[in-house]
PDB file of C-alpha atoms in Angstrom:
ATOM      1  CA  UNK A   1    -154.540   0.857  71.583  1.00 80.00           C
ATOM      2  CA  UNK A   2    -151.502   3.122  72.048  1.00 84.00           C
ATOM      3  CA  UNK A   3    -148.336   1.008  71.560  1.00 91.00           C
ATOM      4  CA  UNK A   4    -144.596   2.289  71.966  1.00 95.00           C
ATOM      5  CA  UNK A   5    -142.034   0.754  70.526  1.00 96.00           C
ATOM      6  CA  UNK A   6    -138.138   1.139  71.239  1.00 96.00           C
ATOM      7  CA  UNK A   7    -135.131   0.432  69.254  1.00 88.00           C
ATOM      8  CA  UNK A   8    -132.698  -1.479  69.966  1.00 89.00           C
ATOM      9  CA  UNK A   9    -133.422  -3.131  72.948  1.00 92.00           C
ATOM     10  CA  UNK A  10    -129.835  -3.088  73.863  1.00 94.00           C
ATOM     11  CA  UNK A  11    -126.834  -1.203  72.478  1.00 95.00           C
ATOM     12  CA  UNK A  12    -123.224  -1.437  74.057  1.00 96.00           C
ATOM     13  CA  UNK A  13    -121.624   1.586  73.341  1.00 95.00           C
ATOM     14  CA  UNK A  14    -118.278   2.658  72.874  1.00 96.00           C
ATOM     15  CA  UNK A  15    -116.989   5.209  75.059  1.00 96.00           C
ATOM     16  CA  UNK A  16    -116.180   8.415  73.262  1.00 96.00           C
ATOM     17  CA  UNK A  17    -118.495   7.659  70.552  1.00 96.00           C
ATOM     18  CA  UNK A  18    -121.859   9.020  69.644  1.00 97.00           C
ATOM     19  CA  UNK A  19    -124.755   7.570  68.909  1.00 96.00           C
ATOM     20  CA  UNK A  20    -128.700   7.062  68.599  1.00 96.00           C
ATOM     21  CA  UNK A  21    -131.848   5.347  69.799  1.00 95.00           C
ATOM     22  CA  UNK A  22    -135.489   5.792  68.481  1.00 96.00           C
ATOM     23  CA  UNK A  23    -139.209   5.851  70.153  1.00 97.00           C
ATOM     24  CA  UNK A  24    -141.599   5.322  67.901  1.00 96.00           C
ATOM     25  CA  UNK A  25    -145.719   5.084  69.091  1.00 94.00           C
ATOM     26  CA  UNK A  26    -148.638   4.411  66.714  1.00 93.00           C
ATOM     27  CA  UNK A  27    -151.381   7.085  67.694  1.00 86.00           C
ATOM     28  CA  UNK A  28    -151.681  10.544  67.783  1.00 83.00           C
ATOM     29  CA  UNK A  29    -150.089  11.975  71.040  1.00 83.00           C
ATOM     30  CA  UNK A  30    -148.578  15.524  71.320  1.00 81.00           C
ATOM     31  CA  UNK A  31    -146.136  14.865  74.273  1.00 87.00           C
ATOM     32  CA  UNK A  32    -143.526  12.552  74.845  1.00 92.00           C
ATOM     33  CA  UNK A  33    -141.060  12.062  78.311  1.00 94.00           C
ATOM     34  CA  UNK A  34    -137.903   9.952  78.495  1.00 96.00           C
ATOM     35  CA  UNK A  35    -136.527   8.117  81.527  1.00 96.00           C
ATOM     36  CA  UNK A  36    -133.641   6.385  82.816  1.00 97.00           C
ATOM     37  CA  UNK A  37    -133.881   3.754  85.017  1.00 95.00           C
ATOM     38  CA  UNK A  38    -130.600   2.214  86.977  1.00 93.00           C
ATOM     39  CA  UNK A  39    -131.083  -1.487  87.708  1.00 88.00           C
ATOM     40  CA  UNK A  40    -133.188  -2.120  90.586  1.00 83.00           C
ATOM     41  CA  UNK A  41    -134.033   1.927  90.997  1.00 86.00           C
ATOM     42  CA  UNK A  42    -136.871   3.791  90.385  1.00 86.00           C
ATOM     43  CA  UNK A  43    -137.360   5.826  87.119  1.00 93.00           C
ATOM     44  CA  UNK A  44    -135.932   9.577  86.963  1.00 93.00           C
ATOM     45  CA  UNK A  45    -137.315  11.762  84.460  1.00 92.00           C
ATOM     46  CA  UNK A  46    -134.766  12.878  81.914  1.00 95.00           C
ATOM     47  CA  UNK A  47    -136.951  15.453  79.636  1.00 95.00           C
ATOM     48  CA  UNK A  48    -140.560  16.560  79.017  1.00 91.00           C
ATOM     49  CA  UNK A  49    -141.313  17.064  75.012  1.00 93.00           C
ATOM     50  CA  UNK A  50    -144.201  19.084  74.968  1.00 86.00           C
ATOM     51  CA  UNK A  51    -144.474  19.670  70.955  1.00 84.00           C
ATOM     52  CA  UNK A  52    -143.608  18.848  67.469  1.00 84.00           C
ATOM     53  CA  UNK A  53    -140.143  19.487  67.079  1.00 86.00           C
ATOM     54  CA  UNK A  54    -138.748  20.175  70.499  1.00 89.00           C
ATOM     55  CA  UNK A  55    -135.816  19.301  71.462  1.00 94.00           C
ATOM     56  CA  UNK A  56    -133.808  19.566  75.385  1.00 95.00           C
ATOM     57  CA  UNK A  57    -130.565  18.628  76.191  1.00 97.00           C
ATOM     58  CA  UNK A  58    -129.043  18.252  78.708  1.00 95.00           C
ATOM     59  CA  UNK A  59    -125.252  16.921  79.134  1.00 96.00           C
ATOM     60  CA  UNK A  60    -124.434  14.133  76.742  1.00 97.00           C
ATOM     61  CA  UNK A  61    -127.976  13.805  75.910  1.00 97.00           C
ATOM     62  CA  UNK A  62    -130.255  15.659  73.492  1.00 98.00           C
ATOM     63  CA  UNK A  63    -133.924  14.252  72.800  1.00 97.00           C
ATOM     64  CA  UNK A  64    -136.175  15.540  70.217  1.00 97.00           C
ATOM     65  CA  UNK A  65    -139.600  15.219  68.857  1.00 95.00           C
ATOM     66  CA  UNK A  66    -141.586  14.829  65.850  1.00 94.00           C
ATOM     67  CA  UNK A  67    -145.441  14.142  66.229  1.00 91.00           C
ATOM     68  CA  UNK A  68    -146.158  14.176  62.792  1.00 92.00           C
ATOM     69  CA  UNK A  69    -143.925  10.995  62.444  1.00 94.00           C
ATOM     70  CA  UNK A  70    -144.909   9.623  65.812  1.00 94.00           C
ATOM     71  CA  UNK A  71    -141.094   9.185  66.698  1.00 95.00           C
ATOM     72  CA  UNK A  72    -138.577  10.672  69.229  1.00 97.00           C
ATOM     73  CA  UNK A  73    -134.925  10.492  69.023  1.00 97.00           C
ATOM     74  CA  UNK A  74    -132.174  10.505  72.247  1.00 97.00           C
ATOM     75  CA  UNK A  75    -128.766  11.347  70.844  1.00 97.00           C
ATOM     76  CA  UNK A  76    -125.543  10.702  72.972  1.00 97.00           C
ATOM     77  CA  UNK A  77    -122.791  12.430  72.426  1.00 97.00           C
ATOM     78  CA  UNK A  78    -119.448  11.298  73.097  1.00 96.00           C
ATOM     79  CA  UNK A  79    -120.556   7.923  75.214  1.00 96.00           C
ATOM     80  CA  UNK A  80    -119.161   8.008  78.988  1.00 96.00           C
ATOM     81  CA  UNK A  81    -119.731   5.426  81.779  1.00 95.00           C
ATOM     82  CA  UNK A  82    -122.752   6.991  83.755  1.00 95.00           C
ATOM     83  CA  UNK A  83    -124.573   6.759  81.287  1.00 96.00           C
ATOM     84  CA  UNK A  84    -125.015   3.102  80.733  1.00 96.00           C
ATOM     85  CA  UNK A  85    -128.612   2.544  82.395  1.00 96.00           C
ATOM     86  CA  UNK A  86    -132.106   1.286  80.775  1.00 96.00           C
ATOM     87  CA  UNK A  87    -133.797   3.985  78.809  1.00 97.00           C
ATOM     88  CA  UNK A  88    -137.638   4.391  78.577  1.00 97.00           C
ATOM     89  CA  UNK A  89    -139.999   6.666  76.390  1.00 97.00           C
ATOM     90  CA  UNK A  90    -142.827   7.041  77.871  1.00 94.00           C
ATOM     91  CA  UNK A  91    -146.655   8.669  75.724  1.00 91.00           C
ATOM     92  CA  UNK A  92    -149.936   9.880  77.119  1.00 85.00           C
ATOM     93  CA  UNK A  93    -152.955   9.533  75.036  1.00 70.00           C
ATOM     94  CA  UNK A  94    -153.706  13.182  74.006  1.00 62.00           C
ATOM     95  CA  UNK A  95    -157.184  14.130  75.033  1.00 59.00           C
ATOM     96  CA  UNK A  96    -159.472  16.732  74.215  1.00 50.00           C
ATOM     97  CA  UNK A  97    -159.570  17.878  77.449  1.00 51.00           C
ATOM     98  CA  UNK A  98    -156.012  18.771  77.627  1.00 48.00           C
ATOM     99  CA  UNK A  99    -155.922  17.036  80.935  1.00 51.00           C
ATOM    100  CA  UNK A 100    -153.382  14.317  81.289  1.00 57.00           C
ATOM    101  CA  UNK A 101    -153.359  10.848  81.021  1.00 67.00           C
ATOM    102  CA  UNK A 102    -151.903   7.472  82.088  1.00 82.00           C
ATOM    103  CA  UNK A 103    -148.543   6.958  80.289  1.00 87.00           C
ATOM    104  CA  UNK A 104    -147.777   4.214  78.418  1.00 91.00           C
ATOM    105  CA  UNK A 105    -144.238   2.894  78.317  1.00 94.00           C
ATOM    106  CA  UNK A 106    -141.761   1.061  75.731  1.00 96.00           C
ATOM    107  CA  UNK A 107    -139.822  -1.499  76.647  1.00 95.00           C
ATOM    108  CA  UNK A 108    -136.577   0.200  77.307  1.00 96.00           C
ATOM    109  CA  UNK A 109    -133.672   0.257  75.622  1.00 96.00           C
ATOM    110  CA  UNK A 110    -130.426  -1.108  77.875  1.00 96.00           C
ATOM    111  CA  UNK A 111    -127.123   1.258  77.367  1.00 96.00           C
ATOM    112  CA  UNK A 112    -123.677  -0.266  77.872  1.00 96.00           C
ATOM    113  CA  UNK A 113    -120.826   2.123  77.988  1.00 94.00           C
ATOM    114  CA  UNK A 114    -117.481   0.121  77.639  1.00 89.00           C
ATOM    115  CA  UNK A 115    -113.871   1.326  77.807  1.00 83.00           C
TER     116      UNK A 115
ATOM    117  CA  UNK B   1    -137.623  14.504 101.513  1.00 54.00           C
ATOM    118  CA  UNK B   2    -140.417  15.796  98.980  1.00 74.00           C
ATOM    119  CA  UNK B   3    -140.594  13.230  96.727  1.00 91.00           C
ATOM    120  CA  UNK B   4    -143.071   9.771  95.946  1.00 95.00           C
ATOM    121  CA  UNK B   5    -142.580   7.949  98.896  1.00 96.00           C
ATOM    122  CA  UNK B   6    -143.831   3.880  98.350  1.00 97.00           C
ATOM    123  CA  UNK B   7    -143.525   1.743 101.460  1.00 97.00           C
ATOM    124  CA  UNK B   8    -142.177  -0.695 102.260  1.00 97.00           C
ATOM    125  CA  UNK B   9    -139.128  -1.171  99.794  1.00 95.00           C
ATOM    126  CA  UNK B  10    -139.166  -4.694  99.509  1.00 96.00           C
ATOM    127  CA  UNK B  11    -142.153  -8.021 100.576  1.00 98.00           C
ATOM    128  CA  UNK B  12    -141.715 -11.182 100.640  1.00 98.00           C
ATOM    129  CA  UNK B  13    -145.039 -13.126 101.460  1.00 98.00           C
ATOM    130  CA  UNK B  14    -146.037 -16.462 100.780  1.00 98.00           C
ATOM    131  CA  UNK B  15    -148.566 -17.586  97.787  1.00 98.00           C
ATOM    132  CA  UNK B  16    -152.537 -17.028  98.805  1.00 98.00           C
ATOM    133  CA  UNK B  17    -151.369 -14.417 101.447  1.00 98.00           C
ATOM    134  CA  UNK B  18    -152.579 -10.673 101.180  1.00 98.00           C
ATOM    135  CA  UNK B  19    -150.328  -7.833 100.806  1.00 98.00           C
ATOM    136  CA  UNK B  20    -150.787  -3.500 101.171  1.00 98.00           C
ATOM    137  CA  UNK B  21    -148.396  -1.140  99.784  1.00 98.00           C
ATOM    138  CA  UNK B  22    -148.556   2.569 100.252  1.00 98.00           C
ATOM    139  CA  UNK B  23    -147.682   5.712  98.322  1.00 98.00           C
ATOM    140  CA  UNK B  24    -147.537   8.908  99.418  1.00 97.00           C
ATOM    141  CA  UNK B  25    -147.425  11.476  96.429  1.00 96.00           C
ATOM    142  CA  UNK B  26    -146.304  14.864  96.361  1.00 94.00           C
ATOM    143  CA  UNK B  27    -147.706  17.168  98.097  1.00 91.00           C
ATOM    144  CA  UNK B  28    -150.303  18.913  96.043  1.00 87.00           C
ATOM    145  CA  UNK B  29    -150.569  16.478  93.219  1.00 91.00           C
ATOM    146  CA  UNK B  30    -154.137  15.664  92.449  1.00 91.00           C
ATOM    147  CA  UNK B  31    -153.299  12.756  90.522  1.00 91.00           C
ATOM    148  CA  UNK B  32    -151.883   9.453  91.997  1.00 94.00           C
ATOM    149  CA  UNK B  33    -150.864   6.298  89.396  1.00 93.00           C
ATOM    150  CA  UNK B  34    -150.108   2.926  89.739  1.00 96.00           C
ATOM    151  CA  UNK B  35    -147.533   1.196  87.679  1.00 95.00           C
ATOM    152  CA  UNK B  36    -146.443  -2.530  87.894  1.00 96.00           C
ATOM    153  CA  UNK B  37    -143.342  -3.452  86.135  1.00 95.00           C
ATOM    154  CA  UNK B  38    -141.658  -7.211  85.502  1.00 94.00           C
ATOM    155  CA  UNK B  39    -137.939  -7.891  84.692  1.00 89.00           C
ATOM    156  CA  UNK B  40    -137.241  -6.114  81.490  1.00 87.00           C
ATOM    157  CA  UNK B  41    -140.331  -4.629  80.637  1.00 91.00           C
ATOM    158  CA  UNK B  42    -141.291  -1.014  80.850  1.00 93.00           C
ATOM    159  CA  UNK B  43    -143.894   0.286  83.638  1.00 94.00           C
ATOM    160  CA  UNK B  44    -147.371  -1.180  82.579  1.00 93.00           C
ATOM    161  CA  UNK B  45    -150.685   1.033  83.850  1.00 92.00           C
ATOM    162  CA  UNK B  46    -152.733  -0.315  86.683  1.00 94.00           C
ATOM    163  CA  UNK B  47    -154.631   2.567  88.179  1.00 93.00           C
ATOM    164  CA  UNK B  48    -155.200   5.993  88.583  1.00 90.00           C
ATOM    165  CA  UNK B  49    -156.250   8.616  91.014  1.00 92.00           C
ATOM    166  CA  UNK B  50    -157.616  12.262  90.746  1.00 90.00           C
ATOM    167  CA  UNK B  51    -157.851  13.256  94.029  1.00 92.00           C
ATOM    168  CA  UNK B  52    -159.973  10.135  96.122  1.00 92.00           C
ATOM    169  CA  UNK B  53    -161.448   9.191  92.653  1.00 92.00           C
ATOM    170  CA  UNK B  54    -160.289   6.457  91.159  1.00 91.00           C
ATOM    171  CA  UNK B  55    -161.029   7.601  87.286  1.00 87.00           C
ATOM    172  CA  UNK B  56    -159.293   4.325  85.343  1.00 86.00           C
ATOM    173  CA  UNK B  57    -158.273   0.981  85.700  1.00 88.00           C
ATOM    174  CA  UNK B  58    -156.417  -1.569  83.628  1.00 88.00           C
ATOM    175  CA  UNK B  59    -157.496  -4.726  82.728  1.00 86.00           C
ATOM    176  CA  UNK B  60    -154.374  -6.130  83.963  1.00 81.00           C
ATOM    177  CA  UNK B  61    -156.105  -4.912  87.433  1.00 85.00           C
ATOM    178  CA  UNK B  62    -157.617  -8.374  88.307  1.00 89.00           C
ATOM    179  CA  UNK B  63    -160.337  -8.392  91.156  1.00 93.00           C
ATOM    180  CA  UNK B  64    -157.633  -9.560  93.553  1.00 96.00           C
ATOM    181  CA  UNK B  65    -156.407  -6.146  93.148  1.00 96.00           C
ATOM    182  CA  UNK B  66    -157.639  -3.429  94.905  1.00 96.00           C
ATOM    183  CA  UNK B  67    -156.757   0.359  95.019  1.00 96.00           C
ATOM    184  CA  UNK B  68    -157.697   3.517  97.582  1.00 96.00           C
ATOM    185  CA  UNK B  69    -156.833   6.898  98.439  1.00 96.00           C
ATOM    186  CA  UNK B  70    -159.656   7.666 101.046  1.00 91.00           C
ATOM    187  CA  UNK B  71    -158.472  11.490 101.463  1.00 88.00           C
ATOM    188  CA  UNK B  72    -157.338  12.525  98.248  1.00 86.00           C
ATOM    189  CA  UNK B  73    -153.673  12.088  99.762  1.00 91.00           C
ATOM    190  CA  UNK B  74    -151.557   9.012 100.501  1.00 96.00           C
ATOM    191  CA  UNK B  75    -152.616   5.438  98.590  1.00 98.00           C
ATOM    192  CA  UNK B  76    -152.763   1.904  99.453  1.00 98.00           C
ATOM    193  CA  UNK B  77    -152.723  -1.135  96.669  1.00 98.00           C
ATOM    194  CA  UNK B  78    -154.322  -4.156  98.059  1.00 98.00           C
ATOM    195  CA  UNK B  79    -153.006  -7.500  96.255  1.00 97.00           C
ATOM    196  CA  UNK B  80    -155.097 -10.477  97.887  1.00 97.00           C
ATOM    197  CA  UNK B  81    -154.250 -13.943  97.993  1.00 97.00           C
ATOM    198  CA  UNK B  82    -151.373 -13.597  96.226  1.00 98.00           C
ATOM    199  CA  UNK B  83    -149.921 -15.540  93.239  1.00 97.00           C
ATOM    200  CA  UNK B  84    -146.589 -16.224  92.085  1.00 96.00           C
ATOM    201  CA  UNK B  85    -147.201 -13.783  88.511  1.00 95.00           C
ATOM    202  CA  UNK B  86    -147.646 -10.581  91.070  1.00 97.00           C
ATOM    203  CA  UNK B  87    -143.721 -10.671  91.332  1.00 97.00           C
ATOM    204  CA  UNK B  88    -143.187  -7.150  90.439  1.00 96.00           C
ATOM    205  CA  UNK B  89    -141.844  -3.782  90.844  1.00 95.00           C
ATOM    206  CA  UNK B  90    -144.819  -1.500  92.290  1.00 97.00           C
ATOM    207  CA  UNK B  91    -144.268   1.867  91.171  1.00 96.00           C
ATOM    208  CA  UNK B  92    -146.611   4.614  92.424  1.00 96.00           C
ATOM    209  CA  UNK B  93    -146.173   8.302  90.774  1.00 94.00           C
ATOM    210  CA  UNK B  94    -148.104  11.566  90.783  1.00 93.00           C
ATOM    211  CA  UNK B  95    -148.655  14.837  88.840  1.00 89.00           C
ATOM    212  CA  UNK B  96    -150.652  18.000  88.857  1.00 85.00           C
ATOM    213  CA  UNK B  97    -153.531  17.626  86.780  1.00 77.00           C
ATOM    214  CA  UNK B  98    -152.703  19.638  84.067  1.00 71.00           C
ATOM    215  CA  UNK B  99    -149.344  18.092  83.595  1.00 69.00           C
ATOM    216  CA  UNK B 100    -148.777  14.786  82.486  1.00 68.00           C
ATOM    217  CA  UNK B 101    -144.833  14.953  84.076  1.00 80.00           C
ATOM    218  CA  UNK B 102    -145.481  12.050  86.106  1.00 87.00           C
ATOM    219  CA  UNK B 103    -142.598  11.503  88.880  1.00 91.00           C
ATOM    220  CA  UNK B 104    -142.087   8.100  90.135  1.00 94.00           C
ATOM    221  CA  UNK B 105    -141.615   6.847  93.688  1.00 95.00           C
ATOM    222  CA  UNK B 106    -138.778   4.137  94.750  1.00 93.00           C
ATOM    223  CA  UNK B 107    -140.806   1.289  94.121  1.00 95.00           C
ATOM    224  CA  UNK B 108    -141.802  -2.031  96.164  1.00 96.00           C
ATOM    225  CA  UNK B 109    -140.355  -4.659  95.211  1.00 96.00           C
ATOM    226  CA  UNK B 110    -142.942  -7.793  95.536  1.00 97.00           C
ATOM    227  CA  UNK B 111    -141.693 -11.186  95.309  1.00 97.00           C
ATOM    228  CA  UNK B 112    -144.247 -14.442  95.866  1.00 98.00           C
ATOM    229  CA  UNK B 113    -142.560 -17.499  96.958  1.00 97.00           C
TER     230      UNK B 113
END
């Protein structure tokens, strides 16, 4: 059974400050996504890793990924307001077929920004 | 709008009573999912759609649950008599098949009092 784990679970961050949180998922996948979700709102897709050692960024953000390890990184840089939200990594089970699959979720990790 | 649209946004119903949500994907997605989510947990898999098949369901999809997409389009979740544990977040998302990008409706927000 695929299981995705998240660390921390919460972080209050310091605005202007950079910093780090971690996916990490215990069977062999080749894909990873990240999400942010804003309390009581849907989820909004943030990027799409499609291979070992890709890495998007976009704004403050920069995710990257490393199969072999079975872990993803999302790096803030220089911590702002709009970005305190709930943060989710998100696998597929890779499949032969190359078609996709159902995702299976961590349990989010919480950003606070604070002055 | 060409987004997941889920209606409605937010039910209220009663323990024992029997609820329907809809989804309406993306236009030319072939595959439909079900997610149910709880207060601080991440989505958790229900169900899933390839055009009107329904290829894969959890376990967590009791027999009070029930899922359809008769036309290969829109989607309808079926909860019947209803317990209090169903108070959830209902999210429906969709995808081409040979993408696993999934994008995620708005949600309906179920509460069982």
């Amino acid at each position: 059974e695929l299981k995705v784990e998240q660390n921390p679970l919460f972080l209050s961050m310091q605005e202007g400050k950079n910093y780090t949180i971690y996916c990490n998922y215990s069977t062999t996948s080749d894909r990873l996504y990240w999400y942010r979700q804003d309390p009581g709102k849907s989820l909004e897709s943030l990027f799409v890793l499609l291979s070992n050692g890709a890495v998007k960024q976009e704004g403050r953000l920069m995710a990257s990924l490393d199969t072999k390890a079975r872990l993803s990184t999302l790096h803030i840089t220089a911590a702002v307001h709009d970005l305190s939200a709930t943060y989710f990594c998100a696998v597929p089970i890779l499949r032969t077929t190359g078609a996709n699959s159902k995702l299976t979720f961590g349990k989010g990790i919480t950003l606070s920004v604070r002055p | 709008d060409t987004g997941v649209s889920q209606n409605p946004r937010h039910k209220i119903t009663k323990r024992g009573q029997n609820v329907t949500f809809r989804c309406d994907p993306i236009s030319e997605h072939n595959r439909l999912y079900w997610y149910r989510q709880t207060l601080g947990q991440g989505p958790e898999f229900l169900t899933y759609f390839q055009n009107e098949a329904q290829l894969e369901k959890s376990r967590l999809l009791s027999d009070r649950f029930s899922a359809e997409r008769p036309k290969g389009s829109f989607s309808t979740l079926e909860i019947q008599r209803t317990e209090q544990g169903d108070s959830a977040m209902y999210l429906c998302a969709s995808s081409l098949i040979r993408n696993t990008e999934a994008f995620f409706g708005q949600g309906t927000r179920l509460t069982v009092v």
